[in-house]
XYZ file of C-alpha atoms in Angstrom:
588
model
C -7.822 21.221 -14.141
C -6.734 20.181 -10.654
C -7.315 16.510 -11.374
C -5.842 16.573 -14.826
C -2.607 18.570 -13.594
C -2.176 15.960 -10.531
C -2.957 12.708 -13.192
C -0.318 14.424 -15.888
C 2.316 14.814 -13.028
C 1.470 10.787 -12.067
C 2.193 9.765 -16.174
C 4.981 11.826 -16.534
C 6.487 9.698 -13.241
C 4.862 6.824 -15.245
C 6.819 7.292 -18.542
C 9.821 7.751 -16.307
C 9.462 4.638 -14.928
C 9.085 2.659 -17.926
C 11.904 4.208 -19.845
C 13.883 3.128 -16.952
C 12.610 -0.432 -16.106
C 12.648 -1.130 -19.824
C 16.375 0.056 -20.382
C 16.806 -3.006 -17.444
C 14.293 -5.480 -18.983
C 16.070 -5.023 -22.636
C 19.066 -6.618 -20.660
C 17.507 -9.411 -19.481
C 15.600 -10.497 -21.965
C 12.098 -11.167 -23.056
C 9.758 -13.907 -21.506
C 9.248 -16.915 -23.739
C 4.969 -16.289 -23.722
C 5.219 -12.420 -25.157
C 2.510 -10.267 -23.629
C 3.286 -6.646 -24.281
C 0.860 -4.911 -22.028
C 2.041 -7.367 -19.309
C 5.898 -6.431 -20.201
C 4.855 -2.487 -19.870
C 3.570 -2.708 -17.156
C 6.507 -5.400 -15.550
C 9.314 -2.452 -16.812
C 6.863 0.032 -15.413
C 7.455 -1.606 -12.211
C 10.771 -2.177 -12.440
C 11.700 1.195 -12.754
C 9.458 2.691 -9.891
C 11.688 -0.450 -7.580
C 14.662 1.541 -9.458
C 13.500 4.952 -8.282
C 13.199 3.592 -4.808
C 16.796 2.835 -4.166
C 17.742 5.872 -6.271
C 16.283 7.653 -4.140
C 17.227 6.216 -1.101
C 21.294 6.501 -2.295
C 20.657 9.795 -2.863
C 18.681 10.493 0.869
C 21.561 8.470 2.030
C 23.761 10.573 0.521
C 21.933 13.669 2.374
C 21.379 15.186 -1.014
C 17.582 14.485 -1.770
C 15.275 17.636 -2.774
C 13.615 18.902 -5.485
C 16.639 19.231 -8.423
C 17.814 15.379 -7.472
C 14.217 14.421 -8.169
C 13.248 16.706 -10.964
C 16.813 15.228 -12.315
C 16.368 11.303 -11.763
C 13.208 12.074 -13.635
C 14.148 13.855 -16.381
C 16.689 10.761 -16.547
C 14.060 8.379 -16.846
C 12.251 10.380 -19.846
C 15.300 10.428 -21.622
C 15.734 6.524 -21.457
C 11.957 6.593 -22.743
C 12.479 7.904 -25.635
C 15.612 6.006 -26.407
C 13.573 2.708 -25.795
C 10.350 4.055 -27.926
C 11.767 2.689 -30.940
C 12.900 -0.289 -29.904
C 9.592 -1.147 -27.776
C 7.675 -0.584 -30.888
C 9.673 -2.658 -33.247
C 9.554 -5.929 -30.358
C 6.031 -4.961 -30.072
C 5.258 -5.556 -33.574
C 1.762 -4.992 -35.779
C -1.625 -5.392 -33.387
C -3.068 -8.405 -33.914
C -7.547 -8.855 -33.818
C -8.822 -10.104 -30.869
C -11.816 -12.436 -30.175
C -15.026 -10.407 -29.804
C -16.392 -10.253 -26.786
C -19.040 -11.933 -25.596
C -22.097 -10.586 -23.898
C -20.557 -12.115 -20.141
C -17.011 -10.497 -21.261
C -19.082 -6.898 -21.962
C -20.801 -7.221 -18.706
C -17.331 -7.871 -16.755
C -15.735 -5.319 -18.384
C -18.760 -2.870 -17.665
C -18.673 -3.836 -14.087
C -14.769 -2.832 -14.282
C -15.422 0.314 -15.659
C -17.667 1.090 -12.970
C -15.074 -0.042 -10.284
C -12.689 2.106 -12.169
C -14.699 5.159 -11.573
C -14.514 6.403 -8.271
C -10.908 4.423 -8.172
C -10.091 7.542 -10.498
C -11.157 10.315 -8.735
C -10.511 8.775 -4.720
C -6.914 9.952 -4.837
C -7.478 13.429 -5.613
C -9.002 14.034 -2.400
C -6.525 15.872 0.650
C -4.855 13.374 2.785
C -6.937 12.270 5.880
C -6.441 8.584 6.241
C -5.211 7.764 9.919
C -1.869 5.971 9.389
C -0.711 8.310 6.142
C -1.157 11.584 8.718
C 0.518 9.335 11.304
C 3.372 8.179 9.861
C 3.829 7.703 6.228
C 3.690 11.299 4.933
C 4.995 13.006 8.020
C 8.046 10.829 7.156
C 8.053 11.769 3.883
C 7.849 15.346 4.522
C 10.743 14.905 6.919
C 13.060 13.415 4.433
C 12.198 16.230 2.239
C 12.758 18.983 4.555
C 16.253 17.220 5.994
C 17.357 15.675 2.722
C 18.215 12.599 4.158
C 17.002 9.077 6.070
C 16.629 9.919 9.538
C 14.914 7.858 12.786
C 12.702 10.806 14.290
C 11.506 8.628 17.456
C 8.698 11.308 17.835
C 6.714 9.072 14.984
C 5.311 5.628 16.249
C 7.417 3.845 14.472
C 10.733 5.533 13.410
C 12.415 2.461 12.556
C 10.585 0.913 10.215
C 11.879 0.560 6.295
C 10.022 3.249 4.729
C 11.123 2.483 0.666
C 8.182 3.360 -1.123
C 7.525 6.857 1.672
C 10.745 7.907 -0.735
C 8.071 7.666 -3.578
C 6.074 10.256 -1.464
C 8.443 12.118 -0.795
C 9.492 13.100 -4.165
C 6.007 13.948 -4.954
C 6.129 16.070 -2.484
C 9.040 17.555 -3.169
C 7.551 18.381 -7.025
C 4.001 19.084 -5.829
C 1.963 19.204 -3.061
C 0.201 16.844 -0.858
C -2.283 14.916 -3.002
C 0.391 13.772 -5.477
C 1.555 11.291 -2.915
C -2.283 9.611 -3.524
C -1.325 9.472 -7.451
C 2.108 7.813 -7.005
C 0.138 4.993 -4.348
C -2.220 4.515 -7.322
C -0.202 4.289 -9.348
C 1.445 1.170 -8.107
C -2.355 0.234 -7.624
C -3.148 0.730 -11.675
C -0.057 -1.651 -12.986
C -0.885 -4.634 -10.433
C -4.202 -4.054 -11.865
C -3.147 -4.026 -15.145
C -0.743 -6.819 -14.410
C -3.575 -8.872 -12.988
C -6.151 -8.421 -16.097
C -3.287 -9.898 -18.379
C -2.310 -12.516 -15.977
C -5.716 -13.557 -15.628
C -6.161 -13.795 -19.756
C -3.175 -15.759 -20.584
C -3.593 -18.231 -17.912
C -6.940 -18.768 -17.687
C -10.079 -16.961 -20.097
C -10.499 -12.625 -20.592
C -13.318 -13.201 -18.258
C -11.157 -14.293 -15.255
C -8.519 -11.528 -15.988
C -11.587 -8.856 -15.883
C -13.053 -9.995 -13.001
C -10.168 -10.556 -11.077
C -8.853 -7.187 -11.993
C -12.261 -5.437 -10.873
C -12.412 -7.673 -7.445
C -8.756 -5.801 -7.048
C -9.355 -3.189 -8.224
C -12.042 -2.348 -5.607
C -10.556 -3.855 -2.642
C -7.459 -1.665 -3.171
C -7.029 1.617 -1.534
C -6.756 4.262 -3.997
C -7.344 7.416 -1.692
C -4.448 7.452 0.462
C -0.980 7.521 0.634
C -0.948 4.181 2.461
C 1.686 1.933 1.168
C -0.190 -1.430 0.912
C -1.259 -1.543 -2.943
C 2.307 -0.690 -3.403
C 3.699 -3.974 -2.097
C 1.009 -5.900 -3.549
C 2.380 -4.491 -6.965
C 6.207 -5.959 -5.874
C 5.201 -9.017 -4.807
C 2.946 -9.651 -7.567
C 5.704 -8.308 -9.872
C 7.772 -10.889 -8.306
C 5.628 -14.127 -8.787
C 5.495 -12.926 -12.888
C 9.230 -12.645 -12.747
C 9.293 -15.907 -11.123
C 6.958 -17.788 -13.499
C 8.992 -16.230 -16.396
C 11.792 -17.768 -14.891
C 10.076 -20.780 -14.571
C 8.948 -21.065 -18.082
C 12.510 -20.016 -19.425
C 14.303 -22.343 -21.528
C 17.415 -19.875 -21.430
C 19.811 -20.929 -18.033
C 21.182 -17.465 -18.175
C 18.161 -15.608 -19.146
C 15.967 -17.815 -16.143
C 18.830 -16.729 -13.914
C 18.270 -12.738 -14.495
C 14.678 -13.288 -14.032
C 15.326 -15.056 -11.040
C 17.120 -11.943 -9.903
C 14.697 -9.669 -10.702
C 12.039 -11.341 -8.629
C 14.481 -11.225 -5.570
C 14.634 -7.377 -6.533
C 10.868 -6.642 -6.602
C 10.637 -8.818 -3.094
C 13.925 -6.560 -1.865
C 11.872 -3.562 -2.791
C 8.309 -4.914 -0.918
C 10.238 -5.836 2.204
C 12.253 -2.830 2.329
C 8.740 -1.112 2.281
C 7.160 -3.382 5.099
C 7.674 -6.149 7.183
C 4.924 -8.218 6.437
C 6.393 -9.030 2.555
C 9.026 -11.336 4.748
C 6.550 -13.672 4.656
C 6.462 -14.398 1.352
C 10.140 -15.479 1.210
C 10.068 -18.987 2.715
C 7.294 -20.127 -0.113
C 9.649 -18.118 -2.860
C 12.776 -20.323 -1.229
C 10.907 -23.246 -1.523
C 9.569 -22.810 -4.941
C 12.930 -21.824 -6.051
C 14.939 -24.372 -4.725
C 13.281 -27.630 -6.199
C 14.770 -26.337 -9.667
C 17.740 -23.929 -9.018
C 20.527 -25.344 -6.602
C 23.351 -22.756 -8.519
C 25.404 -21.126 -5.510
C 25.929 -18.231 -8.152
C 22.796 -17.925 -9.009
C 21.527 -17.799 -5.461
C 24.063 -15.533 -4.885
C 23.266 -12.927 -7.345
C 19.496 -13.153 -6.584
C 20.918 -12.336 -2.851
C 22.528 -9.417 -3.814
C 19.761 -8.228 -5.814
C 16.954 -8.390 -2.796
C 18.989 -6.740 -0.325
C 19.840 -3.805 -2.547
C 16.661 -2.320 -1.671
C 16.161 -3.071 1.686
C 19.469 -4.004 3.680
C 20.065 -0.310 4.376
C 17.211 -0.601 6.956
C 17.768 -4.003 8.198
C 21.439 -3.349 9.090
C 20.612 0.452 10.265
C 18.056 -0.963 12.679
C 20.298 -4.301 13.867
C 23.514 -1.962 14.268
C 21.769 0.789 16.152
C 18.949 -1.207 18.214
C 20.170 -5.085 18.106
C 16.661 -5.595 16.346
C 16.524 -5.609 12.557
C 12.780 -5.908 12.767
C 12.602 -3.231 15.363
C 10.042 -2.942 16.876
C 8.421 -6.306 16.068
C 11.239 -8.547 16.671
C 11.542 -7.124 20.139
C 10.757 -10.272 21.918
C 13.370 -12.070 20.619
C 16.129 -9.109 20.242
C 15.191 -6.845 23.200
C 13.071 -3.661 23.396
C 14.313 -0.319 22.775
C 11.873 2.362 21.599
C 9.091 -0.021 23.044
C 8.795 -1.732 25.806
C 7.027 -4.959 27.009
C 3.324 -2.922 27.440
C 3.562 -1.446 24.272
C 4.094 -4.347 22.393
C 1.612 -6.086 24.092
C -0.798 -3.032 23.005
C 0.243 -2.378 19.577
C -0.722 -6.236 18.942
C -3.598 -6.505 21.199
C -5.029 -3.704 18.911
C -3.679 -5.729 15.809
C -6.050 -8.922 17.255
C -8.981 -6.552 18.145
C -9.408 -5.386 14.367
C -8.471 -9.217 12.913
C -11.539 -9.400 10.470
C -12.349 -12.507 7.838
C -11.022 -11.638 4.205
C -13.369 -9.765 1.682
C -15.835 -11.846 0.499
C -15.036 -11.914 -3.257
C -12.066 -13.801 -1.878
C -14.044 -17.180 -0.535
C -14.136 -17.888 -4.286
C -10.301 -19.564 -3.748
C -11.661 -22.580 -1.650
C -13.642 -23.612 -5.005
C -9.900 -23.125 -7.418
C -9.297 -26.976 -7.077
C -12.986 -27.750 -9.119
C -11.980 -25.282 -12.076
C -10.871 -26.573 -15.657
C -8.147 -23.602 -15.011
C -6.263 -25.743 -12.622
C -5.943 -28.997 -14.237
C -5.523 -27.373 -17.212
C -2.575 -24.265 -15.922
C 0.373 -24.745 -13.694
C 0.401 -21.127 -13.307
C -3.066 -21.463 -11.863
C -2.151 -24.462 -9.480
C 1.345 -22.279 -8.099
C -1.137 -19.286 -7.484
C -3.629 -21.054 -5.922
C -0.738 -22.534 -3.460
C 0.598 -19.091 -2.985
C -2.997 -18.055 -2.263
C -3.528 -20.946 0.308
C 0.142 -20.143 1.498
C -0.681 -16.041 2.480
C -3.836 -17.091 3.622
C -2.869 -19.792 6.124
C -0.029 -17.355 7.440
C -1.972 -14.529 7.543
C -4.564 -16.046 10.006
C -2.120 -17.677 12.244
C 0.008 -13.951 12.835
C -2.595 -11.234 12.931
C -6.346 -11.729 11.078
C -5.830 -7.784 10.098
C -6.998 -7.053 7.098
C -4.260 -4.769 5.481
C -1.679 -7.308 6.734
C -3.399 -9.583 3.455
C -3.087 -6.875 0.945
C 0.254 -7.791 -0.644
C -1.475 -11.406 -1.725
C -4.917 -10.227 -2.179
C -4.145 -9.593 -6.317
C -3.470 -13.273 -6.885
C -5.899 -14.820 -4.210
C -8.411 -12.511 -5.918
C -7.227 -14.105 -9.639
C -7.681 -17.309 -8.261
C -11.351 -16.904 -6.466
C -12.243 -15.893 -9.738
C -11.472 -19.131 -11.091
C -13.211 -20.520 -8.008
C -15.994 -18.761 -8.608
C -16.707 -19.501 -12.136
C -16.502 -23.517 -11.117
C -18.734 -23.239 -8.748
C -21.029 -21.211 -10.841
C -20.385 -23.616 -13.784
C -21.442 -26.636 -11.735
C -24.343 -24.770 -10.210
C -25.868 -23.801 -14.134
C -25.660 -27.614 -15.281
C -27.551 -28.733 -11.543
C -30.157 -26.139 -12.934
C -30.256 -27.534 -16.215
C -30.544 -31.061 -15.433
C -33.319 -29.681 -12.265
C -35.108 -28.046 -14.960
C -34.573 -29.384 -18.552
C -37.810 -27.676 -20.108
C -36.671 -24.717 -19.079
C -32.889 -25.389 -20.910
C -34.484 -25.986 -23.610
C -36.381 -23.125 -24.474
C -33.311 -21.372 -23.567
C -35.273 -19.639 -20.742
C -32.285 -20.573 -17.988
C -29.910 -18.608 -20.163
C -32.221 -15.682 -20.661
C -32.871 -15.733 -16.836
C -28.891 -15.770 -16.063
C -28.875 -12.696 -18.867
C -31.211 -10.427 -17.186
C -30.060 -11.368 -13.219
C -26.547 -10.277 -14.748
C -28.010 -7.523 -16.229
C -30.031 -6.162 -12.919
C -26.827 -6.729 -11.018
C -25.276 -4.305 -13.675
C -27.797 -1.623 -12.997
C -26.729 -2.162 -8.961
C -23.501 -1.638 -9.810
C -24.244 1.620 -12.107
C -26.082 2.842 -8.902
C -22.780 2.635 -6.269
C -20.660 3.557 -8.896
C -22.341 6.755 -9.218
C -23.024 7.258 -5.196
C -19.289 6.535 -4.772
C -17.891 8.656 -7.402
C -20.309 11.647 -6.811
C -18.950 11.383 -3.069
C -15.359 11.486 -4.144
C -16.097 13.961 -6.381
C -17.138 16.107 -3.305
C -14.313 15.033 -1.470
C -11.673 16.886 -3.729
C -10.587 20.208 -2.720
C -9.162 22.619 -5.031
C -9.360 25.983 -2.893
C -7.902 26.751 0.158
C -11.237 27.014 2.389
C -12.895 23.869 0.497
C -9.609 22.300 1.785
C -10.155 23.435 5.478
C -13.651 22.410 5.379
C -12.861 18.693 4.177
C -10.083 18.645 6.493
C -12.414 19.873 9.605
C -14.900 17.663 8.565
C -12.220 14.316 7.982
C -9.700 14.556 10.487
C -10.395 14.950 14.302
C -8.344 17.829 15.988
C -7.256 19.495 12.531
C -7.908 22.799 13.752
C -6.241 22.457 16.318
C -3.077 21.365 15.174
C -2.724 23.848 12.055
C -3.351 26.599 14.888
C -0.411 24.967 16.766
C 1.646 25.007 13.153
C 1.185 28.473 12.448
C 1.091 30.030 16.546
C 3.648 27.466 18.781
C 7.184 28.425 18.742
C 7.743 25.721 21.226
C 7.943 21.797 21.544
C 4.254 20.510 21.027
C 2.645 17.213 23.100
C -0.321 15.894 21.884
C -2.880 13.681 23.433
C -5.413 11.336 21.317
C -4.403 13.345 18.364
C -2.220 10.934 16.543
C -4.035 11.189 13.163
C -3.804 14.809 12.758
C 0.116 15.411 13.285
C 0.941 15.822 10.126
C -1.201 19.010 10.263
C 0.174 20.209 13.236
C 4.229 22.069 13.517
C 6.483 19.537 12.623
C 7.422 17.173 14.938
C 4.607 16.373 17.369
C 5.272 14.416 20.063
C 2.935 11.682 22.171
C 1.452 8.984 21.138
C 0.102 5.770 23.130
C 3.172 3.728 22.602
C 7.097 4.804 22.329
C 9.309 6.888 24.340
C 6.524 9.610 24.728
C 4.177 7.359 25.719
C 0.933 8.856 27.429
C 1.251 6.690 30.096
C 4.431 8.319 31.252
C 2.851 11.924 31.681
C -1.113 12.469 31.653
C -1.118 10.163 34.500
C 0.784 12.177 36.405
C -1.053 15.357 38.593
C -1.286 18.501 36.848
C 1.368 19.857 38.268
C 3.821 17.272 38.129
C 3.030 16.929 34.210
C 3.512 20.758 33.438
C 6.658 20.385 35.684
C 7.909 17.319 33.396
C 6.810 18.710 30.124
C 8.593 22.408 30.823
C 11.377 20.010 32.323
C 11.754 18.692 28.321
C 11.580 22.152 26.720
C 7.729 21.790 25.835
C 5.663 24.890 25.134
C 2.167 23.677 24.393
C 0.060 20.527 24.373
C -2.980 19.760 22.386
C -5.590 17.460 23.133
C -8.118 15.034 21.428
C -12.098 15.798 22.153
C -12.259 12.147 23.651
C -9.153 13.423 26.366
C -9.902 17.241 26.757
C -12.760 16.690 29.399
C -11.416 14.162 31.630
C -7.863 15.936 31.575
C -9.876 19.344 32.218
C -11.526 18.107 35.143
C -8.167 17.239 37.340
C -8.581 19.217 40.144
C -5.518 22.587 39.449
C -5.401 21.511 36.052
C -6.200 25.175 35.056
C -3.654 26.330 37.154
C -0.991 24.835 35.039
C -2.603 25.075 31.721
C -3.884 27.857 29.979
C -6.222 27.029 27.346
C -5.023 28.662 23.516
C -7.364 27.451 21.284
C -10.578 25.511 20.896
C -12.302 23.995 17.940
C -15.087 20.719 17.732
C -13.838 19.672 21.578
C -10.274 19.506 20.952
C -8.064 21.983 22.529
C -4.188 23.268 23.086
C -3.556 24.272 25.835
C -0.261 26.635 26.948
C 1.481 25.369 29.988
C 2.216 28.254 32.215
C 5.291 28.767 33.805
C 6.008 27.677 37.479
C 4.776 29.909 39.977
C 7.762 30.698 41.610
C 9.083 31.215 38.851
């Protein structure tokens, strides 16, 4: 029941969604190649890019809780059953499909088992480091206040935070797993999105795989905002190729704007979806030199993120605060923590997945003399790729490309696979034959299957475990998952005062609400555990602080000052990490 409550609450959002993103879409126009999964799932996406800057008006506003969601909502259900009819008549009778053959069934089985623990990975209680860091304590905070804020006690307050608004209206309607449903959700329709782009501009096969190579690289157990982008800027290049494809000047010129939208909505949800724009700018302007329609495709991408560009430039001088420091100034950050927050960027730059080497093969396929779409992919693949390694080399940096590079690897792959089955056929032409090459490439597909069955199950049966329905099952994953979560939910539900923490950055969202410390920012470590005991009691009952808790990789060496327990009074202890009370001042 708790996984089929959580999944009904994500469809209902769903519907919502679509009702609203296909009262827009109806406006526009349809596409002149008709795919109606691939137009669900577009208006689907629309509508959540709607949500976000309905929501952020209303947080704006300082009216956002539970009735404003529960009422935008309701809202979109109502324009989903106004547009049921009209969906179904465009939609028109179901048409038969090709059978598929026996590679198709094993691609779609290998899905399938992708699919699997994909399902049940969001269901488990939030523990990933940056969604306890940042993302949902942000969330939680708009909830709570009811409007945008900076809270400088997260490590980065001024960062646009559109699709945390998602969060935080599931967490205004439920509790803190929905926030996992609403990520995978955006996760599902690029999926979706990818399977269909795949099939009409290539073969079934290359949609399937594609989608499954996605589909598993994607994080679907967190409230981590990557696979949301990737859905944007995906959503973006279809709008774009529709608009490229149109025969309609007025029609291409809505599309056009709604492709600036879904890139307004990624970039308003992180930085790194900037980068797509000089490509898009490019690709745009070799056909489309309009002022008006440049205009109105303006207009429509900084809708959803200006509010955060301007808020940022008018309050710090840096729109891109804090990564445009350099070149704008510091303010929450200075020169060492810049210098740290990227060094740590370089020293976790990894090489892509390897499902995704498949794109240096793209230029061999049949797909890419044969499609354009294919050939603009590949360059938008080549594109992310090439800018990707020059700025950081960190994987999750990749993740808003990684649906189309994987949709064209596929197509690399299956050219270099081609080419390698005809060298084995001309190597061994007794065997081709006799057909035994084909039976060989049958059962090697076949025992990769039944390797696939195997970590489907051991992944699934572990996210299975991870999924906590009571109360203690919850504190035990929680104990087990998240260092210092003890700790901080004794903090939570004992401190009355201001809270420091110390190497226990991934566990404030578990702790009272705010937490402050971190290794970079204006409570920087630096600025107080180096200090002698006494000094740093003095400076932290100096800034109203009651209590500080500490990380098991701190507590020892910080334990070990010499008077440290003549400031500090230990509270609470659990798995090495500790809060400690800091007494008051002896003459006092």
């Amino acid at each position: 029941m708790f996984g089929a409550a959580h999944y009904a609450a994500m469809a209902v959002f769903a519907v919502a969604c679509w009702g609203v993103g296909r009262s827009l879409l109806a406006r526009i126009g349809a596409p002149g190649r008709r795919d109606a999964a691939l137009e669900a799932a577009m208006a689907a996406a629309a509508g959540l890019g709607l949500y976000v800057c309905v929501f952020q008006a209303i947080a704006i506003a300082g009216l956002f809780g539970r009735g404003a969601v529960v009422g935008t909502v309701a809202l979109g259900l109502l324009a989903a059953v106004l547009q049921w009819p009209a969906w179904r008549r465009e939609r028109g009778p179901r048409l038969p499909s090709e059978p598929f053959g026996f590679v198709e069934k094993l691609a779609l089985v290998a899905f399938v088992l992708t699919a699997l623990p994909a399902l049940v990975e969001p269901l488990a209680p939030p523990a990933a480091f940056d969604e306890l860091m940042y993302h949902l304590p942000y969330a939680r905070e708009v909830l709570q206040s009811g409007r945008l804020g900076v809270h400088e006690w997260l490590r980065y307050p001024w960062f646009p935070y559109n699709y945390n608004l998602i969060h935080a209206g599931a967490l205004a309607v439920g509790d803190d797993v929905l926030p996992h449903l609403l990520s995978a959700l955006a996760g599902w329709l690029s999926v979706a999105m990818v399977y269909r782009l795949g099939a009409q501009h290539a073969s079934r096969l290359t949609g399937l795989a594609a989608a499954a190579i996605w589909l598993g690289i994607g994080d679907y157990e967190s409230a981590l905002i990557d696979i949301s982008v990737a859905l944007f800027v995906l959503a973006a290049c279809t709008a774009l190729w529709w608009w490229r494809e149109s025969d309609d000047p007025a029609r291409g010129a809505r599309w056009l704007a709604l492709a600036a939208f879904f890139l307004g909505v990624a970039a308003g949800s992180k930085y790194q979806a900037l980068t797509v724009l000089p490509l898009v700018a490019v690709f745009v302007v070799r056909r489309e030199r309009r002022l008006k329609v440049w205009a109105l495709a303006l207009v429509c991408f900084l809708v959803p993120c200006i509010y955060w560009y301007a808020r940022n430039a008018v309050m710090t001088g840096d729109p891109f605060n804090p990564i445009g420091a350099r070149l704008f100034g510091f303010t929450n950050w200075n020169a060492a923590d810049y210098k740290n927050q990227f060094d740590d960027v370089r020293a976790h730059a990894a090489w892509p997945n390897g499902f995704l080497w498949g794109v240096l093969f793209a230029p061999f396929a049949l797909a890419w003399k044969r499609s354009p779409a294919v050939r603009a992919a590949a360059v938008f693949s080549l594109y992310s790729l090439g800018v990707w390694a020059l700025t950081s080399r960190y994987p999750r940096y990749l993740a808003a490309s990684v649906p189309l590079i994987a949709l064209v690897s596929v197509v690399g792959w299956q050219a270099l696979l081609a080419r390698l089955a005809d060298g084995l056929r001309r190597a061994l032409p007794a065997w081709n034959a006799r057909g035994l090459l084909d039976r060989a490439g049958r059962w090697l597909g076949v025992l990769l299957l039944l390797v696939g069955v195997g970590g489907s199950f051991y992944m699934t049966r572990r996210s299975v475990a991870a999924i906590a329905t009571t109360p203690a099952e919850r504190a035990a994953f929680l104990d087990a998952h998240v260092p210092g979560y003890a700790v901080m939910n004794y903090l939570r539900e004992h401190a009355t005062g201001r809270v420091y923490q110390i190497a226990l950055s991934e566990a404030i969202y578990y702790g009272p609400a705010p937490v402050w410390g971190d290794a970079i920012g204006p409570w920087r470590y630096a600025d107080f555990i180096v200090l002698p005991p006494a000094e740093f009691a003095r400076k932290l009952r100096g800034l109203g602080f009651e209590a500080i808790a500490v990380g098991a990789s701190a507590a020892p060496t910080l334990a070990a000052q010499p008077g440290f327990l003549d400031h500090f009074a230990l509270m609470y202890e659990k798995a090495g990490a500790k809060a400690y009370r800091i007494l008051p001042a002896k003459n006092d």
